[in-house]
CSV table of C-alpha atoms in Angstrom, one decimal:
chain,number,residue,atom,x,y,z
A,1,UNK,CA,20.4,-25.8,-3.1
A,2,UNK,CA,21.9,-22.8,-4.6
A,3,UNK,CA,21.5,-19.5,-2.2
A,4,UNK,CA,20.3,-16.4,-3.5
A,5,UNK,CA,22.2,-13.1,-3.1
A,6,UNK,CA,19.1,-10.5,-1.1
A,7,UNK,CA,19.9,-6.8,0.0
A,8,UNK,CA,16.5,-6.2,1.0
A,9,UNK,CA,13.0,-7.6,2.3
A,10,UNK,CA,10.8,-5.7,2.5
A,11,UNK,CA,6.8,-4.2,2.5
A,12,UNK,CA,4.2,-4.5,2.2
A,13,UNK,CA,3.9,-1.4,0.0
A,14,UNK,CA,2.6,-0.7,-3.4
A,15,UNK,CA,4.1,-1.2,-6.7
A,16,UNK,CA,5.3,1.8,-8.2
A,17,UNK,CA,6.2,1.2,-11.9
A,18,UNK,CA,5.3,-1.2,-14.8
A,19,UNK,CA,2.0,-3.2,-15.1
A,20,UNK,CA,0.8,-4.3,-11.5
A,21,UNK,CA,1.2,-0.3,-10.0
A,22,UNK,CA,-0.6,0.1,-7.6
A,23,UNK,CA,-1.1,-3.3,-6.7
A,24,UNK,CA,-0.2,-4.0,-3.0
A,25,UNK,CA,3.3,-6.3,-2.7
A,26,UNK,CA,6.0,-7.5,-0.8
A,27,UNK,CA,9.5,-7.0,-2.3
A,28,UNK,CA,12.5,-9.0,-2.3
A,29,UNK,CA,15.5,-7.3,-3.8
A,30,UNK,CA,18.1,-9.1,-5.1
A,31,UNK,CA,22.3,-8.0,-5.7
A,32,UNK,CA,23.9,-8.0,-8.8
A,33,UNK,CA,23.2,-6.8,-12.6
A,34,UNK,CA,24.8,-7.0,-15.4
A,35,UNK,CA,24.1,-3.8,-16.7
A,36,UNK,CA,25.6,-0.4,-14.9
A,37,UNK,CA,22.7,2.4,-16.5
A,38,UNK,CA,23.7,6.3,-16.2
A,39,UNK,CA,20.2,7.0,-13.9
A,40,UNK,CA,20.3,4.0,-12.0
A,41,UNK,CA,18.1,4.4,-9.1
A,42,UNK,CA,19.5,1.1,-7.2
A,43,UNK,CA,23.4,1.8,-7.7
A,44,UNK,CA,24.2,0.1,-4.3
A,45,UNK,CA,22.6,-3.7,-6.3
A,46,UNK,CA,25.6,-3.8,-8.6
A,47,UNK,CA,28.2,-0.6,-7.6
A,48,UNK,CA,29.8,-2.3,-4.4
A,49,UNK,CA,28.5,0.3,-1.9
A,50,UNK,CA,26.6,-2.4,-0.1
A,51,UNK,CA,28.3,-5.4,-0.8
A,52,UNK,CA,28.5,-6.0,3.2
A,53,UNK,CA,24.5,-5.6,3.1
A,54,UNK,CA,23.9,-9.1,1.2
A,55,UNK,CA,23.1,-11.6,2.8
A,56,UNK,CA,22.7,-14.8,0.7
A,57,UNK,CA,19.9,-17.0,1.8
A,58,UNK,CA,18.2,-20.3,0.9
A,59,UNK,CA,14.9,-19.9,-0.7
A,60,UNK,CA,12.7,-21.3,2.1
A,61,UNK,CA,14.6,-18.8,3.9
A,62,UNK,CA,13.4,-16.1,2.2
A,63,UNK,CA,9.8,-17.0,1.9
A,64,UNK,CA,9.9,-17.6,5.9
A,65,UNK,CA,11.3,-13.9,5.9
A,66,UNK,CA,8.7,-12.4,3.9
A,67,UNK,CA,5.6,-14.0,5.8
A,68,UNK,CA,7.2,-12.8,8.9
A,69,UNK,CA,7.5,-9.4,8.0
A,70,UNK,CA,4.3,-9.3,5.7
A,71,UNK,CA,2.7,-10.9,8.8
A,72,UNK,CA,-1.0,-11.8,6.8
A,73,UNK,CA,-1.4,-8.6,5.0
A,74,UNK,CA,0.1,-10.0,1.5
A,75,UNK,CA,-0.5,-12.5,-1.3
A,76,UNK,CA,1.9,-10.5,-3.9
A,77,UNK,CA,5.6,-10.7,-3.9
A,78,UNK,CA,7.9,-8.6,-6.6
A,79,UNK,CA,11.2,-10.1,-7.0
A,80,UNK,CA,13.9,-6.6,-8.2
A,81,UNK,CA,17.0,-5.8,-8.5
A,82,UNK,CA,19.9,-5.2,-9.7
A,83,UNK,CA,18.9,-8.0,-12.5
A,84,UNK,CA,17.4,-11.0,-10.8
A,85,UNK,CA,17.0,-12.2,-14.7
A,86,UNK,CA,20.6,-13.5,-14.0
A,87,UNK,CA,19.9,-16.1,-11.1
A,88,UNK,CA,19.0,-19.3,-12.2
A,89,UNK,CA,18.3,-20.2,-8.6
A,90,UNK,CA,15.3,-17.9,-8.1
A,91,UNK,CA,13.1,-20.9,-9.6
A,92,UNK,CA,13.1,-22.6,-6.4
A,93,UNK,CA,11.8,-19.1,-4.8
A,94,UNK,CA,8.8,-18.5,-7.6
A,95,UNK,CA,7.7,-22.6,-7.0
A,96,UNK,CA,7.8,-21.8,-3.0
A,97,UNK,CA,5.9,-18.6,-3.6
A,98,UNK,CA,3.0,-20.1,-5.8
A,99,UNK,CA,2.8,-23.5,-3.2
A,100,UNK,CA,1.9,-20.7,-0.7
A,101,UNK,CA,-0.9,-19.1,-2.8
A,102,UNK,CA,1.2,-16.2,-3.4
A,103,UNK,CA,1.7,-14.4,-6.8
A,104,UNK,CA,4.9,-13.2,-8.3
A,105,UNK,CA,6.1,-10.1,-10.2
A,106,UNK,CA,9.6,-9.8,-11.8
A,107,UNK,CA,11.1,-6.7,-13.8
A,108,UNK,CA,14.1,-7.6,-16.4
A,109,UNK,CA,15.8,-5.6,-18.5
A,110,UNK,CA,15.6,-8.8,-21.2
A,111,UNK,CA,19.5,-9.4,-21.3
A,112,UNK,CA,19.3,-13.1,-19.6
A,113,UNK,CA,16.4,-15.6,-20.7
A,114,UNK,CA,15.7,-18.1,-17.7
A,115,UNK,CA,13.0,-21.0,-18.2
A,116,UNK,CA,11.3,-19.9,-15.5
A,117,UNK,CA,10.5,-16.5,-16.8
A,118,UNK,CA,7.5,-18.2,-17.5
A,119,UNK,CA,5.9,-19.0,-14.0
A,120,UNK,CA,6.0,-15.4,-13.4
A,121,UNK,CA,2.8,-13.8,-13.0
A,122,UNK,CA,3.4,-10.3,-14.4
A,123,UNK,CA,6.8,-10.2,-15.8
A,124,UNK,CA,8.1,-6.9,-17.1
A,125,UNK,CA,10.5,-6.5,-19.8
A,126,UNK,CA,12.2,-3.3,-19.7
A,127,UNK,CA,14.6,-3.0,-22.3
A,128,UNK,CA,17.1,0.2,-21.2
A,129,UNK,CA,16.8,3.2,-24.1
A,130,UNK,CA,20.2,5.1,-25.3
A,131,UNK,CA,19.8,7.8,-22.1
A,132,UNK,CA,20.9,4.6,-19.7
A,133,UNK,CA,24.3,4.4,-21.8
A,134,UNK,CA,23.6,0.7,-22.4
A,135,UNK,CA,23.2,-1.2,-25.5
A,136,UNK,CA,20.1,-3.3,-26.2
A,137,UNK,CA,21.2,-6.9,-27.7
A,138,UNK,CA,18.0,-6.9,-29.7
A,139,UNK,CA,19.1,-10.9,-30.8
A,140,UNK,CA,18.3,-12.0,-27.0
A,141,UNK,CA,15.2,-9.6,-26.6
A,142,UNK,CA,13.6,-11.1,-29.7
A,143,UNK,CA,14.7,-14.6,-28.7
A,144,UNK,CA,13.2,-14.0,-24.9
A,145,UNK,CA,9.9,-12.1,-26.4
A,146,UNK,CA,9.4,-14.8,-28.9
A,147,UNK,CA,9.5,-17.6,-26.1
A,148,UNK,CA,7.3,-15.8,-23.9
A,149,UNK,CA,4.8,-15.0,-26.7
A,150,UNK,CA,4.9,-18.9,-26.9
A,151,UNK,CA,5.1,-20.2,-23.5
A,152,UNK,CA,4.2,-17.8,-21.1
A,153,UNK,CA,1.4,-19.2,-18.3
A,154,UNK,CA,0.9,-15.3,-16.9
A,155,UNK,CA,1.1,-11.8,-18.2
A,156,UNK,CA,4.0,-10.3,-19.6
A,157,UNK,CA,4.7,-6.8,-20.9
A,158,UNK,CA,7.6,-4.4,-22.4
A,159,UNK,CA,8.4,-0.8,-20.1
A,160,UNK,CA,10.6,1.8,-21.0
A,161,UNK,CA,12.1,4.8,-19.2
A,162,UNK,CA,11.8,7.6,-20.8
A,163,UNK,CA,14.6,10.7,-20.1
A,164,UNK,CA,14.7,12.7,-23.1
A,165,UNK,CA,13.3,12.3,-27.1
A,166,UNK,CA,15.9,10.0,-28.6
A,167,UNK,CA,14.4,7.5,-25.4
A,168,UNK,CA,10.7,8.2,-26.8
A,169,UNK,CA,11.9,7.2,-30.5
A,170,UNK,CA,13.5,4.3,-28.9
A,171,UNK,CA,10.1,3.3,-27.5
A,172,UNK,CA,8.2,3.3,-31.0
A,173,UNK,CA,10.9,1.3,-32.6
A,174,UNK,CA,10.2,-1.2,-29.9
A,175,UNK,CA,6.2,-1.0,-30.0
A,176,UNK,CA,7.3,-1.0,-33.7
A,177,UNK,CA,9.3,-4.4,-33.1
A,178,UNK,CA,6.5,-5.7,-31.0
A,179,UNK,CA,3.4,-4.4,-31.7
A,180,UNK,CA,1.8,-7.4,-30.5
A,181,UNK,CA,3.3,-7.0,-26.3
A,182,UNK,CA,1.6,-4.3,-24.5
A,183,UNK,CA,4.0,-1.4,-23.6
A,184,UNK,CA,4.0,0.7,-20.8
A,185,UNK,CA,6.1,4.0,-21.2
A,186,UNK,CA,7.4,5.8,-17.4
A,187,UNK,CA,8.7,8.6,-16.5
A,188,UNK,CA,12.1,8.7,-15.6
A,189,UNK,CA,13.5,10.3,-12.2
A,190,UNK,CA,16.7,12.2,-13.0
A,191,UNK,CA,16.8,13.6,-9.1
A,192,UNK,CA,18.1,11.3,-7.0
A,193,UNK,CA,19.0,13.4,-4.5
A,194,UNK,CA,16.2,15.5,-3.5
A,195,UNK,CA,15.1,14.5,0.0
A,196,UNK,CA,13.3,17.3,0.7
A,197,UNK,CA,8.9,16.1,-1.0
A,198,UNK,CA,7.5,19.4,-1.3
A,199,UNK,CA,10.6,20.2,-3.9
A,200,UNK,CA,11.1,16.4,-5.6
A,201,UNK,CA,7.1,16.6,-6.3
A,202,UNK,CA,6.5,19.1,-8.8
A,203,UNK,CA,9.1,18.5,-10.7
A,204,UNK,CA,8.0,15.1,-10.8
A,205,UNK,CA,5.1,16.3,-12.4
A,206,UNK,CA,5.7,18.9,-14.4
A,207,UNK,CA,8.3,15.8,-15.8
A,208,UNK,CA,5.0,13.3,-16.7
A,209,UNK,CA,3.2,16.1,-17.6
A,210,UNK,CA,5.6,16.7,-20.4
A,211,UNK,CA,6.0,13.0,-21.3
A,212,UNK,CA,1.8,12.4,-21.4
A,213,UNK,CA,2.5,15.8,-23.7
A,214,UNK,CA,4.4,14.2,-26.2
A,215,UNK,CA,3.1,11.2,-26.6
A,216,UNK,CA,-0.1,12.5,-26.9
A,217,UNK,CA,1.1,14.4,-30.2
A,218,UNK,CA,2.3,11.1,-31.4
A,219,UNK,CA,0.1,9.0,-33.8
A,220,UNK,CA,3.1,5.9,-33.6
A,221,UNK,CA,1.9,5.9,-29.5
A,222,UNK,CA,-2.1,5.4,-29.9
A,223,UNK,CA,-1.9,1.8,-28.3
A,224,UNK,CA,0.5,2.7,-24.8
A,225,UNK,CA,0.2,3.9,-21.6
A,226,UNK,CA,2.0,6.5,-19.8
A,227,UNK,CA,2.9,5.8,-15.9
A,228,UNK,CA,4.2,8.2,-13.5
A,229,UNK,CA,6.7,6.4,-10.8
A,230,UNK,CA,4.1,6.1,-8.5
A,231,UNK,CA,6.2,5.2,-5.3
A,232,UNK,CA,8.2,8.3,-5.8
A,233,UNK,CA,5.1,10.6,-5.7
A,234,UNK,CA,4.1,9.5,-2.2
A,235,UNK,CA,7.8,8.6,-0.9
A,236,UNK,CA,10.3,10.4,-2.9
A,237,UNK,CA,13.7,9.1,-3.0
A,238,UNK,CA,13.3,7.2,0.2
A,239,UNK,CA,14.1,3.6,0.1
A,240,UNK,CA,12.7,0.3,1.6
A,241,UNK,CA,8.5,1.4,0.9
């Protein structure tokens, strides 16, 4: 059985982002992506910084780990990254995960289809705009869409970050693409450094604020919703909640 590559376990905590926030989880976050965006708020998955840090682990292994630590008070798990899109192994984890009566939410940036993509309970799809310096291969995303418009036994939806306006444009031509997949737009977090809350907070803010303002004023954007990063409103840049 293949092991799976996991810099942190941890929770539970509440989802922050995408379709599910708010919803109480445990995390498991896996190493590795194949995508190296200019506002990456996990770096240390793919950059090398905490290579030491993973520790690759059978799926029982994991699932053991998580009931440990979760100790009753869960029946939600979010698998992140990095990209766990690319590890064909985490099929194991998602089977072990539903035999325990415990549902599963993955995030993707939709560069890697896997078959199991579609046992996930609330997969997000979030396709990186042109702020993240990446390119979106819009032949795979249609491909991996199209498959879970067909296939898919939970939910499913398409998030995007948004930075600045040519990231919002980027949105309605995917809402445009898809107009069928509900779409979550979110506020991206350009401070990564910040520790102090009272100063990371507003600005927060007064970012969504702005976002909410826009698409507002945009008759393309009647059918979306706009998300704040919830996690970083009560936690800032702090990691492992």
């Amino acid at each position: 059985m293949r092991k799976i590559p996991v810099l942190e376990i941890f929770g539970p905590t509440i989802q922050g982002e995408g379709m599910v926030i708010g919803q109480k989880t445990m995390f498991v976050r896996t190493a590795g992506c194949d995508y190296s965006c200019s506002w990456c708020d996990s770096k240390f998955t793919w950059d090398g910084s905490e290579k030491e840090s993973i520790q690759m682990m059978e799926p029982q292994k994991i699932v053991d780990a998580l009931f440990e630590k979760g100790d009753g008070r869960f029946q939600h798990v979010t698998i992140s990254g990095g990209n766990p899109g690319l590890l064909a192994q985490l099929n194991t984890l998602v089977d072990l995960l539903h035999e325990n009566k415990v549902k599963v939410a993955l995030e993707t940036q939709g560069s890697r289809w896997q078959k199991w993509f579609t046992k996930i309970d609330d997969l997000t799809i979030s396709p990186k705009p042109p702020s993240s310096g990446m390119t979106t291969n819009f032949e795979t995303l249609d491909f991996i869409i199209r498959s879970l418009e067909e296939k898919q036994q939970g939910n499913f939806s398409l998030k995007v970050v948004i930075f600045e306006k040519g990231d919002l444009q980027y949105a309605i031509n995917i809402h445009k693409r898809y107009p069928d997949v509900e779409l979550f737009l979110q506020v991206g977090n350009d401070d990564l450094e910040t520790v102090e809350q009272d100063k990371l907070l507003p600005y927060l803010l007064e970012k969504y604020e702005r976002l909410v303002d826009l698409v507002m004023n945009n008759s393309e954007l009647n059918d979306v919703r706009v998300l704040p990063q919830l996690h970083t409103y009560l936690w800032g840049n702090k990691r492992g909640v």
